[in-house]
Coordinates of C-alpha atoms in Angstrom, one line a residue:
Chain A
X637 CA -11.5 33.4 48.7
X638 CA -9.3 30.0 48.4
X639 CA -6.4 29.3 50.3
X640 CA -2.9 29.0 48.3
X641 CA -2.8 25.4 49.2
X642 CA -6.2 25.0 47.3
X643 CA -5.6 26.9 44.3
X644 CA -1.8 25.2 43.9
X645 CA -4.3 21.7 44.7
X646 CA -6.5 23.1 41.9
X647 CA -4.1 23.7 39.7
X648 CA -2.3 20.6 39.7
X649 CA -5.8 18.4 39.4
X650 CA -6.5 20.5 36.2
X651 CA -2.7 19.9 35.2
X652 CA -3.6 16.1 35.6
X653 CA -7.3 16.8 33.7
X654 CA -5.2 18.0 30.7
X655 CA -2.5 15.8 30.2
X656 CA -5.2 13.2 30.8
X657 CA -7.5 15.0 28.5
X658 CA -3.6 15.0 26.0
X659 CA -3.2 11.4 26.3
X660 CA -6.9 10.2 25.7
X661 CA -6.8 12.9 22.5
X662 CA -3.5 11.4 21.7
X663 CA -5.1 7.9 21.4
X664 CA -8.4 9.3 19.0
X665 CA -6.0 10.8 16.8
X666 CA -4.1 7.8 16.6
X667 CA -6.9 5.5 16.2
X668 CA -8.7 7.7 13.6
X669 CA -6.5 9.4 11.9
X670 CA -3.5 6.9 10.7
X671 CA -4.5 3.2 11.7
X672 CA -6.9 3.5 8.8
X673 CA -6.0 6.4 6.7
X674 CA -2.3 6.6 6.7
X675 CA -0.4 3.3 7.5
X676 CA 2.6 3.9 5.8
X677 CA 2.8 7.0 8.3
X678 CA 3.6 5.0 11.5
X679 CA 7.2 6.2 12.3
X680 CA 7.1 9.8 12.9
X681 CA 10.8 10.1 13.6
X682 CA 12.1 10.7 10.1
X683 CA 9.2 12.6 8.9
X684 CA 8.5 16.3 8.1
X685 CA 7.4 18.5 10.7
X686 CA 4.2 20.2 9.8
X687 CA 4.8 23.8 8.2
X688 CA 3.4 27.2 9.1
X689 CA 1.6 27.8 7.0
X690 CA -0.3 24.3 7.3
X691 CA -1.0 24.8 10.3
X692 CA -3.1 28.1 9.4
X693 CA -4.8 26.2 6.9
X694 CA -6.2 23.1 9.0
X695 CA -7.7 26.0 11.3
X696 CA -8.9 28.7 9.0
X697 CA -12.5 29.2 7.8
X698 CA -12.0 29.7 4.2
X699 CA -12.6 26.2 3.3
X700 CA -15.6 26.7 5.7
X701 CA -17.2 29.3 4.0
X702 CA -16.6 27.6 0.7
X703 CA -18.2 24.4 2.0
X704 CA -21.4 26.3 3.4
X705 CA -21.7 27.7 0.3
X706 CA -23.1 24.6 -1.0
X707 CA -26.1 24.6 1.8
X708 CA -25.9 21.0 1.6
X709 CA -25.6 19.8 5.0
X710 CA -24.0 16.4 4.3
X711 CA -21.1 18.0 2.6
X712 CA -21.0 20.7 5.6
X713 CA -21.4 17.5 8.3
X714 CA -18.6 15.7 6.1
X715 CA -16.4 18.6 6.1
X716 CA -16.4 19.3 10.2
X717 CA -15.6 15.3 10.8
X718 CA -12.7 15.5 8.2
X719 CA -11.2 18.8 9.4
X720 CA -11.8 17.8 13.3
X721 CA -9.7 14.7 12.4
X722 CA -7.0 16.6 10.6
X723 CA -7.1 19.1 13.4
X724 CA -6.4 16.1 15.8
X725 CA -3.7 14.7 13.9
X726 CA -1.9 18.1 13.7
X727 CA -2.3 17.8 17.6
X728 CA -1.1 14.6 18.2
X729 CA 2.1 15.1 15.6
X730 CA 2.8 18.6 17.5
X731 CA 2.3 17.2 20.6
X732 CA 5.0 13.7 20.0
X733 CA 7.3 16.0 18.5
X734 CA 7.6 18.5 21.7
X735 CA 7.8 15.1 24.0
X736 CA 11.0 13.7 21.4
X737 CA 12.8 17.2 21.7
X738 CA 12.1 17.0 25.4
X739 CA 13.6 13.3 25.6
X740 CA 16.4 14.0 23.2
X741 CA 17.2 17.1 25.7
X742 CA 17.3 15.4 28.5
X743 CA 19.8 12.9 27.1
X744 CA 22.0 16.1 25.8
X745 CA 21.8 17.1 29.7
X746 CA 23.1 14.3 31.3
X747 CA 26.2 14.5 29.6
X748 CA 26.5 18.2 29.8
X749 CA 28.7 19.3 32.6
X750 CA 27.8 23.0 32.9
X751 CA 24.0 23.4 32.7
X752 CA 22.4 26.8 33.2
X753 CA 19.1 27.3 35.4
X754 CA 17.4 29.7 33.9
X755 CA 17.9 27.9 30.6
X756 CA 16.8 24.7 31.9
X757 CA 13.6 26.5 34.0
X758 CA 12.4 28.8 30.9
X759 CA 12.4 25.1 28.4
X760 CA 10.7 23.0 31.4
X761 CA 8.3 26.2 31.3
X762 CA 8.0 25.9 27.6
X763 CA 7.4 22.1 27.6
X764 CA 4.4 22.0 29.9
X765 CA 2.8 25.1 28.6
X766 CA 2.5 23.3 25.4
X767 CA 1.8 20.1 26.6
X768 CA -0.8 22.1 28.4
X769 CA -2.3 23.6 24.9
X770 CA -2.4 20.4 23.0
X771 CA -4.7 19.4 25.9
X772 CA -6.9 22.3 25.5
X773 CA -7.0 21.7 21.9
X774 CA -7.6 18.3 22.1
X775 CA -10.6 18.8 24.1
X776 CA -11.4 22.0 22.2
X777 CA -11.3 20.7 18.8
X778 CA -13.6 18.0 19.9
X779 CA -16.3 20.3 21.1
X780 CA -15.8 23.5 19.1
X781 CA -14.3 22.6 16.1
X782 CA -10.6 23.8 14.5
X783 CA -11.6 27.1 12.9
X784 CA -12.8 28.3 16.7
X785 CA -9.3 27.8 18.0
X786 CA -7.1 29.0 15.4
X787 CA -5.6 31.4 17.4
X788 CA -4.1 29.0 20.1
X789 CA -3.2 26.2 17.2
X790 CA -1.3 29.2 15.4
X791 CA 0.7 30.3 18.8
X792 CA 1.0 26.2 20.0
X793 CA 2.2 26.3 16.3
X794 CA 5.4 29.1 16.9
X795 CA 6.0 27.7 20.5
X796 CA 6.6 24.4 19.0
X797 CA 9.1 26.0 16.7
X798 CA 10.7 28.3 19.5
X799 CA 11.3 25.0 21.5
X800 CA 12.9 22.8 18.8
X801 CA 15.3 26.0 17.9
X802 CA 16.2 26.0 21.6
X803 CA 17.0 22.2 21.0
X804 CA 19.3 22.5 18.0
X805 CA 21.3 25.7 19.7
X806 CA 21.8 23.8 23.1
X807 CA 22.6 20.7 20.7
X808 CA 25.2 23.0 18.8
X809 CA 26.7 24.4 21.6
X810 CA 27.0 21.4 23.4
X811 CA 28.6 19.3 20.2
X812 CA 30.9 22.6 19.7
X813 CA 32.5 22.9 23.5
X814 CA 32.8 18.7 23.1
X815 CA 34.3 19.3 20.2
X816 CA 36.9 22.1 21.5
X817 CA 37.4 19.6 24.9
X818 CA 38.7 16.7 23.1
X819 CA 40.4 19.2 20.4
X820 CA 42.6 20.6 23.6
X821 CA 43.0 17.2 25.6
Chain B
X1140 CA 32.8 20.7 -3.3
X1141 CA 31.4 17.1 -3.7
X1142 CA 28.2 18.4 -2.6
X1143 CA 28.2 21.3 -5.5
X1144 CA 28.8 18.5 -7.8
X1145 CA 25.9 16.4 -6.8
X1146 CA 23.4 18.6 -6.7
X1147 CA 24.5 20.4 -9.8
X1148 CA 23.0 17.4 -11.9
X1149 CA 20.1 17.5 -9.7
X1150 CA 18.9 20.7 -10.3
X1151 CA 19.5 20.3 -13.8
X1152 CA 17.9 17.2 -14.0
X1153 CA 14.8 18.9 -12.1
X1154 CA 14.7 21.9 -14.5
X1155 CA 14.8 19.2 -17.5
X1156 CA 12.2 17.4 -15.9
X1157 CA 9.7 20.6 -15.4
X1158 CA 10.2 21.9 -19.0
X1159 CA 10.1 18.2 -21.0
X1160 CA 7.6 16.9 -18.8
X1161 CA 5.3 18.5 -16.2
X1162 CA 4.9 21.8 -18.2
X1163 CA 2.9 19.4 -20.7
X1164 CA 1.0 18.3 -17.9
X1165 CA -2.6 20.0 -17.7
X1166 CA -2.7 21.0 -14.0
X1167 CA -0.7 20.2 -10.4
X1168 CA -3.4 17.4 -9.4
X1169 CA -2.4 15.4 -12.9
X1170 CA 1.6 16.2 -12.0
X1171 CA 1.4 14.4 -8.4
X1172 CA -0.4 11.4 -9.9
X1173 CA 2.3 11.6 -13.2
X1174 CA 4.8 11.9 -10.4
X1175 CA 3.8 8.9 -8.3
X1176 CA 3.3 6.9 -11.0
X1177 CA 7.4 6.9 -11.6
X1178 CA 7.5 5.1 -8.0
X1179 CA 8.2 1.7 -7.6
X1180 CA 5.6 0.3 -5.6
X1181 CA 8.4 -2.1 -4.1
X1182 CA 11.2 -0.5 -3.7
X1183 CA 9.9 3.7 -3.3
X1184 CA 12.6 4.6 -5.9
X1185 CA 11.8 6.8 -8.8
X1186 CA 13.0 5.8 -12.5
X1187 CA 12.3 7.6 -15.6
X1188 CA 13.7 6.1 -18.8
X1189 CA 14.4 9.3 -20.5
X1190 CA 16.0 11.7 -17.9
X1191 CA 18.2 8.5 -16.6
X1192 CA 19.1 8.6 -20.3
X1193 CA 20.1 12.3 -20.1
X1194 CA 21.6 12.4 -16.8
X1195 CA 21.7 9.1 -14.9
X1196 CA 19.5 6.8 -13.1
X1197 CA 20.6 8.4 -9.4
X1198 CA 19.7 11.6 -10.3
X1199 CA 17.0 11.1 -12.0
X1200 CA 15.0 9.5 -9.6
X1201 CA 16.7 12.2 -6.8
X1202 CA 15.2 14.7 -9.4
X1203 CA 11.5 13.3 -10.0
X1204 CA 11.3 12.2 -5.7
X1205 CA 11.9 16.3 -4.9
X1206 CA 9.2 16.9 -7.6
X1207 CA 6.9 14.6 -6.1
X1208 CA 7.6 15.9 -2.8
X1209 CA 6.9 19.7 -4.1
X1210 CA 4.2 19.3 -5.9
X1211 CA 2.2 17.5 -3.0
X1212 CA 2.9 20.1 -0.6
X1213 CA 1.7 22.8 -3.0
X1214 CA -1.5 21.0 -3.7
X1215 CA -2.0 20.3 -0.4
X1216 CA -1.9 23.7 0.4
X1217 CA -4.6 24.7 -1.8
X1218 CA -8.0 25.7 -0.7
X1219 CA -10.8 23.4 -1.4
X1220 CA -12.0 25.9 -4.0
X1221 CA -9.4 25.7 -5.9
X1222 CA -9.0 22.2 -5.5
X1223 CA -12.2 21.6 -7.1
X1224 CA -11.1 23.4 -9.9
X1225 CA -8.4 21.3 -10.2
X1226 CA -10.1 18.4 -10.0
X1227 CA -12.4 19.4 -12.8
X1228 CA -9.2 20.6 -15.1
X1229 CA -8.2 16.9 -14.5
X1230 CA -11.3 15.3 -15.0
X1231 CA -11.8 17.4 -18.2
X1232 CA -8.3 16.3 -19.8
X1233 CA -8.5 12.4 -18.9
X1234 CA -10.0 10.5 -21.5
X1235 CA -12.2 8.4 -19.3
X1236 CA -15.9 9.2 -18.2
X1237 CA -15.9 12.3 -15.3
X1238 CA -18.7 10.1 -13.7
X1239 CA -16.7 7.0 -13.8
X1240 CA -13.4 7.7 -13.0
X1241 CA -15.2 9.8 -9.9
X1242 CA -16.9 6.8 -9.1
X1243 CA -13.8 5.0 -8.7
X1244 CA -11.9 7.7 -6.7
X1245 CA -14.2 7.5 -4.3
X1246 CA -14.6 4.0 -4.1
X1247 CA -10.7 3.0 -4.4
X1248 CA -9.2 6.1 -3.3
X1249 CA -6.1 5.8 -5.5
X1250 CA -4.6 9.2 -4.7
X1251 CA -3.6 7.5 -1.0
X1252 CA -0.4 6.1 -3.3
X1253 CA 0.3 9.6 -4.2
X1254 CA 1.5 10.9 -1.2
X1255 CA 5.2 10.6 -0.7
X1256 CA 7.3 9.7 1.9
X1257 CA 8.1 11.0 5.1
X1258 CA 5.8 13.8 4.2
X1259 CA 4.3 15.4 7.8
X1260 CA 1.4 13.0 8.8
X1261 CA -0.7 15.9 9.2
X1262 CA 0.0 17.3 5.7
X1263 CA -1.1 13.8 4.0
X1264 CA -4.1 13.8 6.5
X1265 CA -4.8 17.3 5.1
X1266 CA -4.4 16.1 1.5
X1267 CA -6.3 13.1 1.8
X1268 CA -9.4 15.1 3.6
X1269 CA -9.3 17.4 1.1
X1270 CA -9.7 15.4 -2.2
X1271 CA -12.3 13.3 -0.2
X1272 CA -14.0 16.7 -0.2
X1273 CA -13.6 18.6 -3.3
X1274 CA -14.9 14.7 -5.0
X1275 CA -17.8 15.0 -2.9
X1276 CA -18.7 18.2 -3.9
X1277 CA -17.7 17.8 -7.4
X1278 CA -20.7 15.1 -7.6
X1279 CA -23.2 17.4 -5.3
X1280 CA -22.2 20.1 -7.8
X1281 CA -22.7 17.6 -11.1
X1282 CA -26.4 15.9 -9.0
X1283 CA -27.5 19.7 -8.6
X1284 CA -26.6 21.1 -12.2
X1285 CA -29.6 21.2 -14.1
X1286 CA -30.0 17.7 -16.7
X1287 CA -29.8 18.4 -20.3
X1288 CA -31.5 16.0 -22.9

């Protein structure tokens, strides 16, 4: 048996593995997949978020299956290194998009004047369990390969989603009461 | 009621575009190059002499840029199967040599200057992967097939 001190000690060293782990992932997908590949693709801030149904397709095992097929193994070894790197990219775009909502929210809080806790508690919640899951992908995608970890891509995939929708309402309600304050001063 | 009016040529532009133009066109793989070929390389705008003709150059270019931007995301959601399949439909129709113009592709990698912009950076990741695969089976496929005299 562990102490609570321990286990809260644990838990925060595997909290700094992860987001270690994030960051180092972060960096590979950087350096592999748009230095060379994609350099018209360097600002992300006006681009596209990636699509459901995208998502489902860098992790399935269709194209797998289709690829094995073939018995050849360079075209099976040439498929895992493409789809790990796509995987990675997916990642890293999923994983700078959370970290802009979360810096565009905490702009929107300073200059809100009636903040709710268990709002606030249930996005901070939200934030570091994703941040959490791109480091488990990161390090999972690396050593398993994508179509293993569909599952937690799909859900990291609707959290992502849940969190920026939570962004735009706070956004909208906080642009409408503005708008209502100066409309009565 | 600006907006109606704006988009109003759009769309129509768009549908003129679909039935003059990309219905001709043999499959979705030779519509995304036909598409990004009415890109200026300099500038990113789109211009097509004809439908600028009909409607104007604005819309036009509005018009063959949402195109683009459709067509890439449905070919990029395609399996690798099918885009095999397409790639073969499109090899089949140019007029060039299949083992040349693959030869090239894989060498040049032209289709990078078919993706458009501000696409999601995994999406163009995923596109790019995916026709560096389906050419490199395409050739296992044409190395494996049996050689006639």
């Amino acid at each position: 048996m562990i102490g609570v001190p321990t286990a809260i000690l644990l838990g925060i060293v595997l909290l700094l593995l992860l987001l270690l782990l994030a960051a180092r992932g972060s960096t590979v997908a950087r350096e592999l997949g748009s230095a060379p590949d994609l350099p018209m693709l360097d600002d992300e801030a006006g681009l596209d978020a990636c699509p459901p149904e995208f998502v489902a397709r860098i992790f399935s095992s269709d194209d797998w299956e289709f690829v094995s097929g073939t018995r050849s193994r360079q075209l099976q070894g040439l498929f895992r290194r493409e789809r790990k790197l796509v995987a990675l990219v997916w990642v890293d775009q999923t994983s700078k998009a959370i970290r802009r909502i979360m810096r565009e929210h905490t702009e929107a809080t300073r200059q809100s004047h009636d903040l709710q806790f268990a709002t606030e508690t249930k996005l901070a919640l939200q934030y570091a369990e994703l941040m959490l899951i791109c480091g488990v992908l990161f390090l999972a995608i690396q050593a398993a390969g994508p179509q293993r970890v569909r599952g937690l891509a799909l859900y990291a995939g609707t959290l992502s989603q849940r969190l920026t929708q939570a962004q735009q309402n706070f956004k909208t309600v906080t642009t409408g009461r503005e708008f209502h304050g100066a409309g009565s001063s | 009621m600006t907006v109606t009016v704006k988009l109003v040529p759009v769309q129509a532009a768009y549908d003129d575009l679909l039935q003059r133009s990309l219905s001709k066109i043999s499959c979705d793989l030779a519509r995304l190059i036909y598409l990004a070929s009415t890109r200026d390389y300099n500038t990113g705008t789109y211009h097509h002499d004809g439908l600028a003709a009909r409607f104007s150059p604005d819309v036009a270019g509005k018009a063959l840029e949402i195109a683009h931007r459709q067509i890439f995301y449905q070919l990029s959601a395609y399996s690798l199967e099918q885009l095999v399949e397409q790639l073969q439909i499109y090899l089949d129709c140019s007029h060039e040599s299949p083992a040349d113009v693959l030869r090239i592709w894989q060498k040049l990698e032209p289709y990078r200057v078919a993706i458009p912009v501000e696409v999601s950076p995994a999406v163009a990741r995923l596109f790019l992967s995916n026709i560096r695969l389906a050419l490199a089976i395409w050739r296992f496929r044409q190395e494996q097939a049996p050689k006639h005299p």
